């Protein structure tokens, strides 16, 4: 979602993905950027910005940024 990613990028994060799991916004940034994302002031601005877009919950992915992470559930459900 472009607007959600813009909220985080506007705070200086270059690599960002916001995965939408209605009503949850799951933020992925590189693991090295997680402390900065959760730092006082930044965390509040991210939550405020994403809730203003209509998300009820805001989560940070503890595994960090991974290309194709939305497909992980598809691979797991294909396994008998």
PDB file of C-alpha atoms in Angstrom:
ATOM      1  CA  UNK A   1       0.000   0.000   0.000  1.00  0.00           C
ATOM      2  CA  UNK A   2       1.668   3.166  -1.234  1.00  0.00           C
ATOM      3  CA  UNK A   3       0.212   5.670   1.226  1.00  0.00           C
ATOM      4  CA  UNK A   4       1.109   3.497   4.220  1.00  0.00           C
ATOM      5  CA  UNK A   5       4.675   3.008   2.992  1.00  0.00           C
ATOM      6  CA  UNK A   6       4.951   6.761   2.394  1.00  0.00           C
ATOM      7  CA  UNK A   7       4.158   7.388   6.083  1.00  0.00           C
ATOM      8  CA  UNK A   8       7.219   5.360   7.076  1.00  0.00           C
ATOM      9  CA  UNK A   9       9.473   6.562   4.247  1.00  0.00           C
ATOM     10  CA  UNK A  10       8.715  10.182   5.094  1.00  0.00           C
ATOM     11  CA  UNK A  11      10.408   9.493   8.440  1.00  0.00           C
ATOM     12  CA  UNK A  12      13.670   8.580   6.703  1.00  0.00           C
ATOM     13  CA  UNK A  13      13.342   4.831   6.171  1.00  0.00           C
ATOM     14  CA  UNK A  14      14.444   3.844   2.689  1.00  0.00           C
ATOM     15  CA  UNK A  15      13.485   0.161   2.523  1.00  0.00           C
ATOM     16  CA  UNK A  16       9.912  -0.344   3.717  1.00  0.00           C
ATOM     17  CA  UNK A  17       7.009  -2.650   2.987  1.00  0.00           C
ATOM     18  CA  UNK A  18       3.644  -2.355   4.652  1.00  0.00           C
ATOM     19  CA  UNK A  19       1.706  -5.584   4.286  1.00  0.00           C
ATOM     20  CA  UNK A  20      -2.039  -5.281   4.673  1.00  0.00           C
ATOM     21  CA  UNK A  21      -3.878  -7.850   6.772  1.00  0.00           C
ATOM     22  CA  UNK A  22      -7.127  -5.982   7.395  1.00  0.00           C
ATOM     23  CA  UNK A  23      -7.346  -4.346   9.869  1.00  0.00           C
ATOM     24  CA  UNK A  24      -3.589  -4.768  10.552  1.00  0.00           C
ATOM     25  CA  UNK A  25      -0.689  -2.950   8.914  1.00  0.00           C
ATOM     26  CA  UNK A  26       2.421  -5.157   9.197  1.00  0.00           C
ATOM     27  CA  UNK A  27       5.578  -3.085   8.706  1.00  0.00           C
ATOM     28  CA  UNK A  28       8.732  -4.663   7.330  1.00  0.00           C
ATOM     29  CA  UNK A  29      12.028  -2.785   7.469  1.00  0.00           C
ATOM     30  CA  UNK A  30      15.561  -4.229   7.494  1.00  0.00           C
ATOM     31  CA  UNK A  31      16.353  -5.690  10.927  1.00  0.00           C
ATOM     32  CA  UNK A  32      19.025  -3.031  11.458  1.00  0.00           C
ATOM     33  CA  UNK A  33      16.286  -0.346  11.143  1.00  0.00           C
ATOM     34  CA  UNK A  34      13.842  -1.870  13.647  1.00  0.00           C
ATOM     35  CA  UNK A  35      15.324  -0.056  16.699  1.00  0.00           C
ATOM     36  CA  UNK A  36      15.007   3.295  14.898  1.00  0.00           C
ATOM     37  CA  UNK A  37      11.421   2.498  13.864  1.00  0.00           C
ATOM     38  CA  UNK A  38      10.523   1.722  17.479  1.00  0.00           C
ATOM     39  CA  UNK A  39      12.379   4.697  18.968  1.00  0.00           C
ATOM     40  CA  UNK A  40      10.422   7.263  20.986  1.00  0.00           C
ATOM     41  CA  UNK A  41       8.752   9.799  18.746  1.00  0.00           C
ATOM     42  CA  UNK A  42       9.160   7.781  15.562  1.00  0.00           C
ATOM     43  CA  UNK A  43       6.956   4.905  16.723  1.00  0.00           C
ATOM     44  CA  UNK A  44       4.179   7.285  17.718  1.00  0.00           C
ATOM     45  CA  UNK A  45       4.305   9.086  14.354  1.00  0.00           C
ATOM     46  CA  UNK A  46       4.139   5.797  12.449  1.00  0.00           C
ATOM     47  CA  UNK A  47       1.183   4.556  14.493  1.00  0.00           C
ATOM     48  CA  UNK A  48      -0.625   7.874  14.176  1.00  0.00           C
ATOM     49  CA  UNK A  49      -0.058   8.025  10.417  1.00  0.00           C
ATOM     50  CA  UNK A  50      -1.177   4.452   9.759  1.00  0.00           C
ATOM     51  CA  UNK A  51      -4.232   4.721  11.994  1.00  0.00           C
ATOM     52  CA  UNK A  52      -5.172   7.911  10.119  1.00  0.00           C
ATOM     53  CA  UNK A  53      -5.241   5.736   6.984  1.00  0.00           C
ATOM     54  CA  UNK A  54      -7.799   3.462   8.641  1.00  0.00           C
ATOM     55  CA  UNK A  55      -5.729   0.677  10.168  1.00  0.00           C
ATOM     56  CA  UNK A  56      -6.921  -0.507  13.564  1.00  0.00           C
ATOM     57  CA  UNK A  57      -3.614  -2.171  14.520  1.00  0.00           C
ATOM     58  CA  UNK A  58       0.007  -1.480  13.575  1.00  0.00           C
ATOM     59  CA  UNK A  59       2.596  -4.270  13.853  1.00  0.00           C
ATOM     60  CA  UNK A  60       6.317  -4.520  13.152  1.00  0.00           C
ATOM     61  CA  UNK A  61       7.459  -7.797  11.593  1.00  0.00           C
ATOM     62  CA  UNK A  62      10.142  -9.292  13.871  1.00  0.00           C
ATOM     63  CA  UNK A  63      11.710 -11.081  10.878  1.00  0.00           C
ATOM     64  CA  UNK A  64      12.393  -7.790   9.110  1.00  0.00           C
ATOM     65  CA  UNK A  65      12.069  -6.984   5.419  1.00  0.00           C
ATOM     66  CA  UNK A  66      11.764 -10.004   3.148  1.00  0.00           C
ATOM     67  CA  UNK A  67      10.874  -9.800  -0.504  1.00  0.00           C
ATOM     68  CA  UNK A  68       7.847 -11.978  -1.222  1.00  0.00           C
ATOM     69  CA  UNK A  69       6.840 -12.468   2.418  1.00  0.00           C
ATOM     70  CA  UNK A  70       3.141 -12.329   1.501  1.00  0.00           C
ATOM     71  CA  UNK A  71       3.664 -15.591  -0.393  1.00  0.00           C
ATOM     72  CA  UNK A  72       4.866 -17.433   2.726  1.00  0.00           C
ATOM     73  CA  UNK A  73       1.298 -18.271   3.730  1.00  0.00           C
ATOM     74  CA  UNK A  74       0.557 -19.565   0.249  1.00  0.00           C
ATOM     75  CA  UNK A  75       3.518 -21.949   0.374  1.00  0.00           C
ATOM     76  CA  UNK A  76       2.488 -23.241   3.808  1.00  0.00           C
ATOM     77  CA  UNK A  77      -1.121 -23.848   2.786  1.00  0.00           C
ATOM     78  CA  UNK A  78       0.013 -25.848  -0.260  1.00  0.00           C
ATOM     79  CA  UNK A  79       1.763 -28.388   1.973  1.00  0.00           C
ATOM     80  CA  UNK A  80      -0.537 -31.336   2.832  1.00  0.00           C
TER      81      UNK A  80
END
